[in-house]
XYZ file of C-alpha atoms in Angstrom:
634
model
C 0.000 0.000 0.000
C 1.337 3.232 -1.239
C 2.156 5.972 1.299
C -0.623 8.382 2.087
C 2.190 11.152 1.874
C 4.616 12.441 -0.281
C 7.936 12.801 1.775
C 8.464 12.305 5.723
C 12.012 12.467 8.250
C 13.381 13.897 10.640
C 14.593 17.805 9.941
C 17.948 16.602 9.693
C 17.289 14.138 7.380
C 15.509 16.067 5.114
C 18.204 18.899 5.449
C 20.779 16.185 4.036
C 18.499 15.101 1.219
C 19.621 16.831 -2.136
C 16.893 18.194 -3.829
C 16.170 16.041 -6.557
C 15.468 12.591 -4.973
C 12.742 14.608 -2.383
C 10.700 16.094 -5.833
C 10.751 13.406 -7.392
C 8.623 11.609 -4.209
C 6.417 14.538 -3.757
C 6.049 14.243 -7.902
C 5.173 10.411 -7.363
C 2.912 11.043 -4.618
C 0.869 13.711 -6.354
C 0.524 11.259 -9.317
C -0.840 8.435 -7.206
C -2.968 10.722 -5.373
C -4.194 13.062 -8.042
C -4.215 10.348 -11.232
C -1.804 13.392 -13.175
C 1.275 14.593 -13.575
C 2.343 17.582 -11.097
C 1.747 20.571 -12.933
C 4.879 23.120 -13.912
C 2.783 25.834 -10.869
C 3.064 22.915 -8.864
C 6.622 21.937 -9.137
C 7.637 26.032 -8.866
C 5.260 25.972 -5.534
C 7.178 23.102 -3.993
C 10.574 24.478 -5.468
C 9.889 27.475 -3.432
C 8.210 25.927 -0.191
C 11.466 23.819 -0.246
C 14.324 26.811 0.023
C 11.880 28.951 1.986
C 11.613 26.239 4.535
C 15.668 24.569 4.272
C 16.469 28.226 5.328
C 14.071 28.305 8.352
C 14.887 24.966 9.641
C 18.535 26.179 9.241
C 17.960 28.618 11.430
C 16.411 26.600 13.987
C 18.818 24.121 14.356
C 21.166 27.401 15.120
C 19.591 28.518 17.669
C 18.441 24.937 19.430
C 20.326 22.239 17.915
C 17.583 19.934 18.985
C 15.374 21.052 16.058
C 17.536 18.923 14.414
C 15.247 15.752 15.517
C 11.791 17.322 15.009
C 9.864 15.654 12.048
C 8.632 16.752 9.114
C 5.784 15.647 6.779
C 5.207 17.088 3.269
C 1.887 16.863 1.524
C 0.205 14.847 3.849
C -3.175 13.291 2.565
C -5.905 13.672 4.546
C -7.704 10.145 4.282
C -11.216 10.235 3.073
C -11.025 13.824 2.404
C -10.720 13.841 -1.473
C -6.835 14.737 -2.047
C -7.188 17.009 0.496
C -3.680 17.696 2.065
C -1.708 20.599 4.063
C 1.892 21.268 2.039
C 3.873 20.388 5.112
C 3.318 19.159 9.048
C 6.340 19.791 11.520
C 6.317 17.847 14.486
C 7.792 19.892 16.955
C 8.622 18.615 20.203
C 4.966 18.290 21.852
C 3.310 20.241 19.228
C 1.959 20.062 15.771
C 2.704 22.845 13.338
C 0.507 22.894 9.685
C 2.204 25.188 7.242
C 0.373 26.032 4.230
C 3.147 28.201 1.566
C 1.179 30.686 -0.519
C 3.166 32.328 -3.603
C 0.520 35.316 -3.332
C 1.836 38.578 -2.602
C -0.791 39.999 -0.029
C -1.948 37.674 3.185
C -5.709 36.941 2.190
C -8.291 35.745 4.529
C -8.836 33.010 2.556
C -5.076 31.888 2.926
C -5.690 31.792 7.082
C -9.278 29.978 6.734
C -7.832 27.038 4.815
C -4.863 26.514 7.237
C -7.137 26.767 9.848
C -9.333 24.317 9.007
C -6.587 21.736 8.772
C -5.231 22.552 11.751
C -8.775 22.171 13.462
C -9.475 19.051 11.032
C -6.543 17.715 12.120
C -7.198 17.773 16.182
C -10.100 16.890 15.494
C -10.334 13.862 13.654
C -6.697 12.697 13.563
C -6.231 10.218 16.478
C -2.109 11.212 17.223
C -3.071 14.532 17.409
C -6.287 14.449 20.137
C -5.079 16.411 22.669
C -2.240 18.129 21.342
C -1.510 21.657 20.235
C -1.970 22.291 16.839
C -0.153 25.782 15.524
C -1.665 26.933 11.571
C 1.092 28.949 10.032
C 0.186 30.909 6.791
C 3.906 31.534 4.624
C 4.100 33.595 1.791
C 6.914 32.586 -0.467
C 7.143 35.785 -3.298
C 7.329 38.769 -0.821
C 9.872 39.669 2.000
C 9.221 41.652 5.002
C 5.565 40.412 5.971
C 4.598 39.239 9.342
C 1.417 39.290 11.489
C -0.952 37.475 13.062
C -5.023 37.393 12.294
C -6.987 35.531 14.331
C -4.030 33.618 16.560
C -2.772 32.970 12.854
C 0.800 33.946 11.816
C 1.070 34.623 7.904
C 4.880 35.450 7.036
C 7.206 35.270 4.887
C 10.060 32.555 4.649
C 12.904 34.618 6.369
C 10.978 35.258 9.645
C 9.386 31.734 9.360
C 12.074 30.190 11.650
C 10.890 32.462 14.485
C 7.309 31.067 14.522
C 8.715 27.722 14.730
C 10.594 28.300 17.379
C 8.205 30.102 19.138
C 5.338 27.141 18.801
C 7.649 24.789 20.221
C 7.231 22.943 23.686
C 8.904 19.986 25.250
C 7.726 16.565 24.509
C 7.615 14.206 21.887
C 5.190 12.758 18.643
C 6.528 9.424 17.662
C 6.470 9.959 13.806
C 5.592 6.777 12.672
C 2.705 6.643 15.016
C 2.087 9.841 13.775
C 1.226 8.917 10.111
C 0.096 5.850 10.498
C -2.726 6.688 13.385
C -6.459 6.775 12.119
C -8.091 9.710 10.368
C -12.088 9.593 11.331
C -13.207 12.642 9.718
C -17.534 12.802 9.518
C -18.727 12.580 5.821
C -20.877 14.395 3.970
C -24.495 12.847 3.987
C -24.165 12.166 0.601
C -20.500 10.966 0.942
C -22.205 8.580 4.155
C -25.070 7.009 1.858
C -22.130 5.966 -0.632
C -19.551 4.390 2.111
C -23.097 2.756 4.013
C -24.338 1.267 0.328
C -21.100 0.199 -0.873
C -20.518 -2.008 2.117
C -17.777 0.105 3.628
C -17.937 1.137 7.398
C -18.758 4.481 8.745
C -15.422 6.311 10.109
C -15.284 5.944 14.220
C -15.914 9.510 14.737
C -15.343 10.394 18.293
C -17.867 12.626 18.212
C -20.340 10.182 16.834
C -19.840 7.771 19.328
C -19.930 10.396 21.974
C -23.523 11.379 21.346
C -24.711 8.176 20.761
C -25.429 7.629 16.797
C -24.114 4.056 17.462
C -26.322 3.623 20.865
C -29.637 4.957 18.443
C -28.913 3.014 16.087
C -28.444 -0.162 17.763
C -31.643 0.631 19.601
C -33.770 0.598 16.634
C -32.555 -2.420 15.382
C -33.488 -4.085 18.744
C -37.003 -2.733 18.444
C -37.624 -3.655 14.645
C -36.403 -6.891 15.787
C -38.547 -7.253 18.539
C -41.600 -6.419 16.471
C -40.466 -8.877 13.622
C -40.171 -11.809 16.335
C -43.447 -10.640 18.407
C -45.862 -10.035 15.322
C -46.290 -6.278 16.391
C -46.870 -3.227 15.087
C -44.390 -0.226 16.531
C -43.974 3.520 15.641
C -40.891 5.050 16.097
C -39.645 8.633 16.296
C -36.160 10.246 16.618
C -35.819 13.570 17.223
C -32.690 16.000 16.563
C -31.519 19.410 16.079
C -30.102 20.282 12.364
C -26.910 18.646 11.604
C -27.153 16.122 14.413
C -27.162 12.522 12.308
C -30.683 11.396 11.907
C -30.948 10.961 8.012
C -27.556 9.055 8.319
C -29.520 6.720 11.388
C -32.335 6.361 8.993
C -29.967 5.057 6.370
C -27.940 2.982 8.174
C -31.339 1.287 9.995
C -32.595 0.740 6.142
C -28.955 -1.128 5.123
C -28.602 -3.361 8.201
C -32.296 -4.671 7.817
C -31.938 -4.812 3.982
C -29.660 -7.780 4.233
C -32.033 -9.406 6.259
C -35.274 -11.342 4.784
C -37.088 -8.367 5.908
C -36.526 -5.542 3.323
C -36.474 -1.947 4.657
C -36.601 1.179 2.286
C -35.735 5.150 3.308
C -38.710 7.579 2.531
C -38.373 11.484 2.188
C -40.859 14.058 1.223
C -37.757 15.885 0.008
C -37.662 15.787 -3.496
C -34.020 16.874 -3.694
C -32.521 15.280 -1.146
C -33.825 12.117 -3.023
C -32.773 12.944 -6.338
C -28.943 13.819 -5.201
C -28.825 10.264 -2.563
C -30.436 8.409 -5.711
C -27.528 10.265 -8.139
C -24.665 9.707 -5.647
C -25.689 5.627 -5.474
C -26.878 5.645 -8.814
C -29.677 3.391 -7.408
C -33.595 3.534 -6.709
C -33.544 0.920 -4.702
C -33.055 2.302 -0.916
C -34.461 5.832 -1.393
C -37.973 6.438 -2.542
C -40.484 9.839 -2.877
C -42.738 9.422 0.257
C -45.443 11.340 -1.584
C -45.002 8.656 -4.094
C -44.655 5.490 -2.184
C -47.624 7.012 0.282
C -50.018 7.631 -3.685
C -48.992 3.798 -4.466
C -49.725 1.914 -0.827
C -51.851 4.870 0.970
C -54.220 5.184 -0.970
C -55.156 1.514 -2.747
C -56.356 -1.039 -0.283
C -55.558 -3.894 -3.017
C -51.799 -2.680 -2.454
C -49.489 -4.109 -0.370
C -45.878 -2.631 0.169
C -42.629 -4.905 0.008
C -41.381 -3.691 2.772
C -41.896 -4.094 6.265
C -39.847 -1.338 7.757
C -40.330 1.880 6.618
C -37.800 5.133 7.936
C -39.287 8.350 6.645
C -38.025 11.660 6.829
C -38.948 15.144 8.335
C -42.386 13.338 9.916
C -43.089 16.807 12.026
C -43.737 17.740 8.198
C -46.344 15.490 6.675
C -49.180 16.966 5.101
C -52.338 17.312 6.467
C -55.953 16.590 5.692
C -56.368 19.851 4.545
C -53.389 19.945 1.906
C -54.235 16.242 1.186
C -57.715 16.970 0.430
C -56.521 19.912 -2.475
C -53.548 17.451 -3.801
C -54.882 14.422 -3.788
C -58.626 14.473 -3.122
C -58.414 11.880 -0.714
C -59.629 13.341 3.493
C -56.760 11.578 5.119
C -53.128 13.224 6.309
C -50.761 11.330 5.323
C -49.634 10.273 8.676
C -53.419 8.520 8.406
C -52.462 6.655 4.742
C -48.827 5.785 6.194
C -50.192 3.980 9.111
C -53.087 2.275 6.889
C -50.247 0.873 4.585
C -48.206 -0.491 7.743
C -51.707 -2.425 9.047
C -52.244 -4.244 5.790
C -48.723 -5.568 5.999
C -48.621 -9.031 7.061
C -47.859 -10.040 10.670
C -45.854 -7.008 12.047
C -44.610 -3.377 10.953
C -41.852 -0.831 11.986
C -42.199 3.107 11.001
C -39.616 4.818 11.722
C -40.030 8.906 11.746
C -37.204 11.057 11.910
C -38.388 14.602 13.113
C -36.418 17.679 12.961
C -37.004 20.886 14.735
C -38.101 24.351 12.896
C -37.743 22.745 9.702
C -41.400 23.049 8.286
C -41.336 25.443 5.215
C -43.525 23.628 2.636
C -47.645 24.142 2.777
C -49.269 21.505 4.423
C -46.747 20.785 7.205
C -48.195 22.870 9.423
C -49.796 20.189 11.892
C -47.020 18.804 13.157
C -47.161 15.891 15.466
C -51.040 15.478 16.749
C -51.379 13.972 13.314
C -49.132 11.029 14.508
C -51.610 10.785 17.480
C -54.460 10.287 15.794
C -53.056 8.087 13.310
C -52.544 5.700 15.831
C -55.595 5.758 17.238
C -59.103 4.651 16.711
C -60.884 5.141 15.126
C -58.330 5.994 12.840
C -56.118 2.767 13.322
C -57.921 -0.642 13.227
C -54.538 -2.411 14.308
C -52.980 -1.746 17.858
C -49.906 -0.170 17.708
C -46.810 0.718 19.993
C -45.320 3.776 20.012
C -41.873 4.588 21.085
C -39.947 8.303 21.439
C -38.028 10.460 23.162
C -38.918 11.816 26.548
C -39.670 15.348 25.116
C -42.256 13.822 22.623
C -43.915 11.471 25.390
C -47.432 14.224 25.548
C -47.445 14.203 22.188
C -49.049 10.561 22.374
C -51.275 10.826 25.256
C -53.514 8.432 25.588
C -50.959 5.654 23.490
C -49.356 2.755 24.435
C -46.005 5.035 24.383
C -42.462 4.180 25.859
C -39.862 7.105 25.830
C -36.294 6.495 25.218
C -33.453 8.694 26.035
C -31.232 7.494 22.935
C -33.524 8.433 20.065
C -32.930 11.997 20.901
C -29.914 13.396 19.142
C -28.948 16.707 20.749
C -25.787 17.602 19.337
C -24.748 19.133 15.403
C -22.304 16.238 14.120
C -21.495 18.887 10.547
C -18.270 19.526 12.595
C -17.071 20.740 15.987
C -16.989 24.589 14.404
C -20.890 24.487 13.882
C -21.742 23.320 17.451
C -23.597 26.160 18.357
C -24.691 27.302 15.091
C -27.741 26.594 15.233
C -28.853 28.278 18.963
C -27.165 31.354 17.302
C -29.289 31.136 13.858
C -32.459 30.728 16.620
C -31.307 34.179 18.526
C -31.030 35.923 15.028
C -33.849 34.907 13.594
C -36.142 36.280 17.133
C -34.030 39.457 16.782
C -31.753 38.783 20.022
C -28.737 40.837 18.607
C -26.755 41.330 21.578
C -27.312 37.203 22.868
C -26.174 36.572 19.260
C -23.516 38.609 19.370
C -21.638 36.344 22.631
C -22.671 33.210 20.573
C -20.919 34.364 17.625
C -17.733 35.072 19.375
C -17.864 31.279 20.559
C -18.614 30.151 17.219
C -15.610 32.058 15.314
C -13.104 31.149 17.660
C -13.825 27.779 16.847
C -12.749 28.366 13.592
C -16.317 28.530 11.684
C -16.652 31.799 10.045
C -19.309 33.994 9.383
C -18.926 36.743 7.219
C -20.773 39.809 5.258
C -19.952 41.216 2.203
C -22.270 43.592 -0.168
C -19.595 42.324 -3.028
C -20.666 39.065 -4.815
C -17.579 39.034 -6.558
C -15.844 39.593 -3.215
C -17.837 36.132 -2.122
C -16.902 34.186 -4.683
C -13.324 34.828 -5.290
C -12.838 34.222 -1.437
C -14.545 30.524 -1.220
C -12.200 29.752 -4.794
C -9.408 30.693 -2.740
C -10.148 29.077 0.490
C -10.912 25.830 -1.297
C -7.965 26.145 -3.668
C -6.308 22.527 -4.169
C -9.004 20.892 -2.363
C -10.927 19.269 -5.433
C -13.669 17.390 -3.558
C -14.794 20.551 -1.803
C -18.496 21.708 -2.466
C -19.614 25.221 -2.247
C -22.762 27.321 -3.658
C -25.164 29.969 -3.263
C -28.574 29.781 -1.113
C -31.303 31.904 -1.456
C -34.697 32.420 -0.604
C -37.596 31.138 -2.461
C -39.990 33.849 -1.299
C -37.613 36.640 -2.339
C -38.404 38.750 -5.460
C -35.228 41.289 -5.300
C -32.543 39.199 -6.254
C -33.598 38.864 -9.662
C -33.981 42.655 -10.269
C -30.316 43.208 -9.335
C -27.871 43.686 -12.575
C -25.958 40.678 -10.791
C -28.467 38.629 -11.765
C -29.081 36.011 -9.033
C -32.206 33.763 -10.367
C -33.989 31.808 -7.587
C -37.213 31.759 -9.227
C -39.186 28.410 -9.341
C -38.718 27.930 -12.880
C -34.601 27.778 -12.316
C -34.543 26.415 -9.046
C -36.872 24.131 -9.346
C -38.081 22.828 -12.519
C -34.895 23.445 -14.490
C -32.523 22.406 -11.772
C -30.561 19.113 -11.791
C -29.969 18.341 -8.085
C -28.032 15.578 -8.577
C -25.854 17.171 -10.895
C -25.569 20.498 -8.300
C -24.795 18.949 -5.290
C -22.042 16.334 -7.226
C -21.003 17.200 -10.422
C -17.848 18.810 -10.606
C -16.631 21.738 -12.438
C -16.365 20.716 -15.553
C -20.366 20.358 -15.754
C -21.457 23.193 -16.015
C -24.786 22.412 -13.973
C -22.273 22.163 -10.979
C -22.703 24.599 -7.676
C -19.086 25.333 -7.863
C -19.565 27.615 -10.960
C -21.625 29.863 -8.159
C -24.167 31.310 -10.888
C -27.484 29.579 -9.642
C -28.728 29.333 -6.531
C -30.651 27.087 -4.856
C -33.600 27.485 -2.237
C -35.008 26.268 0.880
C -36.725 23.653 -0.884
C -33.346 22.568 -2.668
C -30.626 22.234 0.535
C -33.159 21.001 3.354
C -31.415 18.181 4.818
C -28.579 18.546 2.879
C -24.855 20.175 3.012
C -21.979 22.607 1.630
C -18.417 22.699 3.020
C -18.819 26.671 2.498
C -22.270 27.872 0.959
C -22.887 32.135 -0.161
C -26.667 33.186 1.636
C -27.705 35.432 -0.840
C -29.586 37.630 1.274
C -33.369 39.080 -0.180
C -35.688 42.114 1.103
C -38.289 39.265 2.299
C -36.284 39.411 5.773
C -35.675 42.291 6.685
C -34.633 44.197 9.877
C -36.276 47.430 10.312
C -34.514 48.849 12.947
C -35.972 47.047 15.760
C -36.776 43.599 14.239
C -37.776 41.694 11.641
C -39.905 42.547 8.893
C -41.461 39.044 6.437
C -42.442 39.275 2.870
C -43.617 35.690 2.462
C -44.518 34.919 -0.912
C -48.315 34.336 -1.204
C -48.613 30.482 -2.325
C -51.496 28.990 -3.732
C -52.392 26.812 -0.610
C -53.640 28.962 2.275
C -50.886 28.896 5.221
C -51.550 28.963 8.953
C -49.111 30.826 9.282
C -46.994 32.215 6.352
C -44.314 34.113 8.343
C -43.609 31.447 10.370
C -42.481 29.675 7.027
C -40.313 32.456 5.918
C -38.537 32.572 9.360
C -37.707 28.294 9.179
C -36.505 29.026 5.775
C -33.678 31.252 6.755
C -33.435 29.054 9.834
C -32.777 26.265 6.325
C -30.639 28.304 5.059
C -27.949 29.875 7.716
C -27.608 25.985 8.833
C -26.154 24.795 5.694
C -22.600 25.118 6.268
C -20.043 22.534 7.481
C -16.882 25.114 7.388
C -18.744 28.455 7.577
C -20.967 30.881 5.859
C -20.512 33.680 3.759
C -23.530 35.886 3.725
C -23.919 38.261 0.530
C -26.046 41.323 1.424
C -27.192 43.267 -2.168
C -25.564 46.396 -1.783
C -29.119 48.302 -2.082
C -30.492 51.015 0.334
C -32.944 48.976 1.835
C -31.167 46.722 3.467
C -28.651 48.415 4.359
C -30.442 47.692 8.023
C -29.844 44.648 7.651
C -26.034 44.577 7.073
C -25.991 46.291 10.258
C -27.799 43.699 12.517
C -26.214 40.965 10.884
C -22.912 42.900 12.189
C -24.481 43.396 15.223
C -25.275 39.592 15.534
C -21.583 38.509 15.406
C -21.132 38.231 11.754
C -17.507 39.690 10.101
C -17.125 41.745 7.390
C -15.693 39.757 4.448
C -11.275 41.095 4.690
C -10.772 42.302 1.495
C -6.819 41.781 0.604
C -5.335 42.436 4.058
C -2.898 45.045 4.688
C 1.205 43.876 4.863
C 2.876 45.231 7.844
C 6.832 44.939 8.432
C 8.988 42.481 9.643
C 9.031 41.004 13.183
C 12.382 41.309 15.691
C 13.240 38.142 15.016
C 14.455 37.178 18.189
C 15.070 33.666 18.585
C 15.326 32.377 21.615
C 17.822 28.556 22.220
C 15.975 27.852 25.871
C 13.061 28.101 23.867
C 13.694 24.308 21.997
């Protein structure tokens, strides 16, 4: 098995190496890794990183002779993460040091936001370095005479590089092997999941997984489907969790365990997207069905009788109601109602599985929430008996049931990535106007290297998620916007997220995992997509495109909702979960585009006031640091 990087040693080692035989494995490397030849940019890049850093280390060694044992790792692949890889790794004493070389001219934002996130990445989900400091180092290679520090992160250039090294140092020791040999467990994608789950690979070990108990859920479903296969019974189950926190990936890996069983299980979402991009990414039908659909075909016939005796279903706080069924359909039963008739006219025993998110109802007709799953249940409605079992919280929900609560099917904790923790209590205090609350959050949030920025410039936006994703090919970033909001489209950007191009004209599959040479892709960030289009999915970095349908007047929010065709209980409530959709998106941060128009100019300001940065334009050189180097410092 080849090496997952390209060159690794001890600093003296390396500084003994002639120059030649160390390109040439950093050429080989790239060409295993990247299926091409090392481009002539990429040779100069490493030609430069290379005396830029044989000077530094140099230095060191000068000044604390024992630098000469520290190790060094260049082009280190992250597993899993698509070719993604920081240019070097110095193991220094006790610490870890990530140094990404930049032949820019000007230290860009962009520049400290990618080295950031593989330092973070790199704590996180690399087992050798749990626990250990981890020091992101920004070094530009074609200036002299620049060095500062942004955010805790140095950028400089190569001649006062050794002084940062030296001054990360402490005492102890990384065994090197160890190092690049110990597991890398970062948490996929959702789309990246479904592939590894349906391909018969195993989920990464994420710490953070196991720590909130997707394994414990999991493993508690089974034991209940189980149960009702053995005992000829007929259960309802619910998980609950807050955005982010795993339950489409427990729903999925429920419906792959049981579907290599006799008894078949299949995953059901209302989400028309989210289907059409899990069906594209497994280039299957098999697992993932339309529960509209699969509700039409077994609902509503009482001649037919589904394959399937477990069914996991998606977003059940959303299911339409009498009401909506009544104008879509013509048929007086929710769907809750038709779901549960389908499970009774299965033979001998049935499982439902509902996975219920919270603030996430943005569609007409989703407005009832959970009574419907009461009643359902119920007689008259339900002619079978049936068992329900839920979390504590939903436990008066089903009043009057045969209900047992269960602390592990409620997931309380965002699993997109340490840095979005609290994302989503801060997108709640935005969205009811608590500026200053926000504000605290924020600070939290940033300083665990998620940021949040503004910028009025589109062009500004877009060049900066290019550059913070630059030589990371597998990254996926794209613009959001509202579906209710009319302004975008008058602006001479333009910025269409009207229904006909974000809807009916929109590939899904092809937007969420085509790459860049098709030109359907989200990385060409020309057209957006809605509420309706990222619900339940992800981007590493997606642009909010922000539209006068929320807007802050001063003292809070004013909603334009868009007047639909079905009549809404409540329309602004709508509006308000769709931005709640759409700030939650992000697995590395948000960049949130303001139109640089008069009226919402407002708005700028309370996002500001919320927490959210300005977008740094190119930032501003200052001179060289005393480089004082201290030898009781190594």
């Amino acid at each position: 098995m080849a090496d997952s990087w390209g060159w690794a040693g001890t600093v003296g080692e390396f500084l003994e190496l002639p120059y030649e035989p160390w390109l040439r494995d950093l050429m080989a490397h790239h060409a295993r890794l990247m299926q091409m030849n090392a481009s002539g940019s990429q040779v100069g890049a490493w030609e430069a990183a290379h005396s830029a850093l044989t000077a530094a280390l140099r230095d060191c060694i000068i000044a604390a002779p024992a630098a000469t044992s520290w190790s060094i790792v260049f082009e280190y692949e992250l597993p899993m993460e698509g070719g993604r890889r920081p240019d070097v790794v110095v193991l220094a004493g006790g610490v870890i040091i990530v140094l990404e070389f930049k032949d820019g001219g000007q230290p860009q934002q962009s520049f400290i936001d990618q080295v950031n996130g593989y330092a973070s990445d790199l704590s996180e989900y690399h087992e050798a370095s749990h626990g250990r400091t981890v020091v992101p180092i920004v070094v530009l290679t074609a200036v002299r005479g620049v060095a500062r520090v942004d955010g805790g992160v140095p950028t400089t250039s190569g001649e006062d590089l050794a002084h940062y090294l030296i001054s990360s140092y402490s005492p102890g020791e990384i065994d090197l092997e160890r190092w690049l040999n110990a597991p890398y467990a970062p948490l996929p994608t959702l789309v990246a999941a479904a592939r590894r789950i349906f391909q018969h690979e195993p989920l990464p070990h994420v710490r953070r997984a196991l720590s909130v108990g997707i394994h414990e859920t999991v493993e508690l479903l089974t034991e209940l489907v189980d149960d009702a296969e053995l005992t000829g019974k007929r259960i309802l189950a619910f998980v609950t969790g807050v955005p982010g926190s795993g339950k489409t990936l427990v729903g999925l890996r429920l419906v792959y365990e049981r579907s290599g069983k006799h008894a078949t299980a299949i995953f059901l979402s209302g989400n028309g997207p989210l289907v059409a991009v899990l069906r594209d990414a497994l280039q299957s039908r098999v697992f993932v069905n339309d529960l509209h659909a699969f509700i039409k075909t077994y609902g509503m016939s009482d001649r037919r009788v589904a394959e399937q005796h477990v069914l996991v279903f998606d977003e059940a706080q959303r299911a339409w109601d009498c009401d909506y069924m009544m104008k879509q359909q013509g048929i007086l039963a929710s769907e809750p109602d038709l779901l549960v008739q389908a499970g009774e006219r299965l033979p001998q025993w049935a499982a439902l599985v509902g996975l219920v998110g919270d603030g996430q109802e943005i569609y007409s007709g989703e407005e009832a929430g959970m009574d419907q799953w009461r009643s359902a249940v119920t007689p008259p409605a339900a002619s079978a008996s049936w068992e329900v079992h839920c979390p504590p919280r939903l436990a008066s929900d089903f009043e009057g049931t045969a209900v047992t609560t269960h602390e592990r099917l409620d997931l309380t904790v965002s699993l997109r990535s340490k840095r979005a923790d609290q994302l989503h209590r801060w997108v709640a205090l935005l969205l009811e106007g608590s500026l200053p609350l926000a504000a605290r959050l924020a600070t939290n949030i940033q300083s665990e290297t998620f940021p949040i920025y503004l910028t009025r410039d589109i062009t500004a936006a877009r060049a900066y998620v290019v550059a913070r994703f630059d030589g990371e090919p597998d990254a996926r970033y794209g613009l959001l916007a509202s579906s209710h909001d009319k302004s975008l489209r008058r602006l001479d950007l333009p910025i269409d997220n009207g229904f006909q191009s974000t809807a009916r004209l929109m590939n899904y599959g092809k937007w969420y995992n085509a790459g860049l040479d098709d030109p359907k892709s989200s990385l060409h960030l020309d057209q957006p997509v809605t509420e309706f289009g990222c619900q339940g999915l992800e981007l590493d970095l997606p642009i909010l495109c922000w539209g006068d349908d929320f807007r802050w007047t001063g003292t809070d929010w004013a909603k334009r909702p868009i007047k639909r065709r079905y009549r809404q209980a409540d329309p602004e409530q709508l509006l308000l979960n769709s931005y709640r959709v759409l700030l939650t998106r992000g697995r590395e941060g948000l960049v949130i585009f303001v139109p640089p128009v008069e009226q919402l100019d407002l708005t700028e300001h309370a996002l500001l006031a919320a927490g959210v940065r300005p977008l740094p334009e190119e930032l501003e050189s200052v001179g060289p640091l005393p480089v004082g180097i201290a030898a009781d410092n190594a």
